[in-house]
Amino acid sequence: MLGTSKKRLEEFEFIHWIQQQAGSGDHLSLGIGDDCSIQPQQTNQDLLTSTDLLIEDIHFKREWSSMFDLGRKSAAVNISDIAAMGGTPQSLFLGIGRPKTISDAQIQEFLSGFLAEIKTYGATLAGGDSCSSPGPLMISVTVQGKVVTGDAICRQGASYGDAIYVSGSLGDSALALQQLQNGQQPDPFLSKRFHTPTPQIALGQELSKRQLATAMLDISDGLLADLGHILDASAVGAEINIADIPLSKSFQQALDGDLTLIDLALSGGEDYELVFTSPLKDLDRQINLQHPVTRIGSISQDSGLCLRQNNGELYHCQQGGFDHFS
Ligand code: ADP
Ligand code: MG
């Protein structure tokens, strides 16, 4: 243990505070406070686990976001991985490497955001680790969730003829990031899409429960890169119609003649929408959720990813993704 005895007391108080705030979950027989949490297992369920690491100035900038929103986003991007499998999040584990420049009030604000976000999905903070960082703020989040045995939707499973769908709209978060980098203030809708993305848990659950999707992924690195993972894992190709990519009103307003922005919808990251494949061609009409689903193309026999441009021409593209701030 690096700290002095005074530091240890601070850490104890800090953990005690987290424990008070986090509460407990019905699925846990033991939560924060011991060496491990304990989660009794049910027989017909698979346990899903995923982890994410967020480093200041690589994945986020403190000056662009409130600590509350940063807490929310840290939880949301992790929970999105559970959505991508069609599961239900249950327990989260939070590691914090805290620089000296962050006050107790700021860290509490971060935790409040984190806890508010996970509560939305009925999940519980079940443990973590806390230490000081000599450099940037570092956040490590692990989520565990459940899905009925065999119902998890993986990257592998897309086959020739399947339709390709995406949820929501694409490019909003990347557009907000571009505006922030240019010193502009994104409008409230784009801001929300960047700072507090919404993991698509209900949609993922619906697709897994009704076994409607053959392959699925959440879009964190951009549509082309993430769809590319489905194509690689499933050993198939795809054709996407650019005209069918769903764009928000705010995005369309910004687009206004500047067609280069369409790249943000294709390759920009951090939308945390779902991209999935299905043999059903009218799934957009079968899913009765508020969040829209749009058909954007189909799985082809030949490998590779082709974009049908607005003039009808096919463009064979290289997979490109989102390069966090670099
Ligand atoms: P250990 O020395 O066994 O790692 P700690 O003193 O680090 O134990 O943690 C004590 C308890 O507090 C554990 O249950 C741990 O999961 C929890 N905990 C520590 N840091 C955090 C955190 N940032 N978020 C949630 N729980 C935490
Ligand atoms: Mg520890």
PDB file of N, CA, C and O in Angstrom, residues 23 37 131 147 197 309 312:
ATOM      1  N   GLY A  23     -25.710   1.402  -2.327  1.00  0.00           N
ATOM      2  CA  GLY A  23     -26.808   0.520  -1.915  1.00  0.00           C
ATOM      3  C   GLY A  23     -26.480  -0.916  -2.310  1.00  0.00           C
ATOM      4  O   GLY A  23     -25.346  -1.239  -2.658  1.00  0.00           O
ATOM      5  N   SER A  37     -17.437  -9.349  -3.982  1.00  0.00           N
ATOM      6  CA  SER A  37     -18.896  -9.409  -3.843  1.00  0.00           C
ATOM      7  C   SER A  37     -19.314 -10.848  -4.159  1.00  0.00           C
ATOM      8  O   SER A  37     -18.553 -11.590  -4.777  1.00  0.00           O
ATOM      9  N   CYS A 131      -7.162   4.342  -6.038  1.00  0.00           N
ATOM     10  CA  CYS A 131      -5.786   4.697  -5.681  1.00  0.00           C
ATOM     11  C   CYS A 131      -5.459   6.053  -6.282  1.00  0.00           C
ATOM     12  O   CYS A 131      -6.252   6.595  -7.057  1.00  0.00           O
ATOM     13  N   VAL A 147     -27.934 -13.095 -19.352  1.00  0.00           N
ATOM     14  CA  VAL A 147     -28.762 -13.353 -20.527  1.00  0.00           C
ATOM     15  C   VAL A 147     -29.196 -14.808 -20.417  1.00  0.00           C
ATOM     16  O   VAL A 147     -28.480 -15.626 -19.824  1.00  0.00           O
ATOM     17  N   PRO A 197     -24.207   9.439 -23.726  1.00  0.00           N
ATOM     18  CA  PRO A 197     -24.829   8.501 -24.670  1.00  0.00           C
ATOM     19  C   PRO A 197     -25.730   7.504 -23.935  1.00  0.00           C
ATOM     20  O   PRO A 197     -25.545   7.269 -22.738  1.00  0.00           O
ATOM     21  N   GLN A 309     -23.291   4.695 -53.158  1.00  0.00           N
ATOM     22  CA  GLN A 309     -23.339   6.148 -52.995  1.00  0.00           C
ATOM     23  C   GLN A 309     -24.650   6.698 -53.529  1.00  0.00           C
ATOM     24  O   GLN A 309     -25.394   5.993 -54.224  1.00  0.00           O
ATOM     25  N   GLY A 312     -25.655   6.149 -57.031  1.00  0.00           N
ATOM     26  CA  GLY A 312     -25.871   4.758 -57.437  1.00  0.00           C
ATOM     27  C   GLY A 312     -24.589   3.951 -57.582  1.00  0.00           C
ATOM     28  O   GLY A 312     -24.623   2.728 -57.681  1.00  0.00           O
TER      29      GLY A 312
END
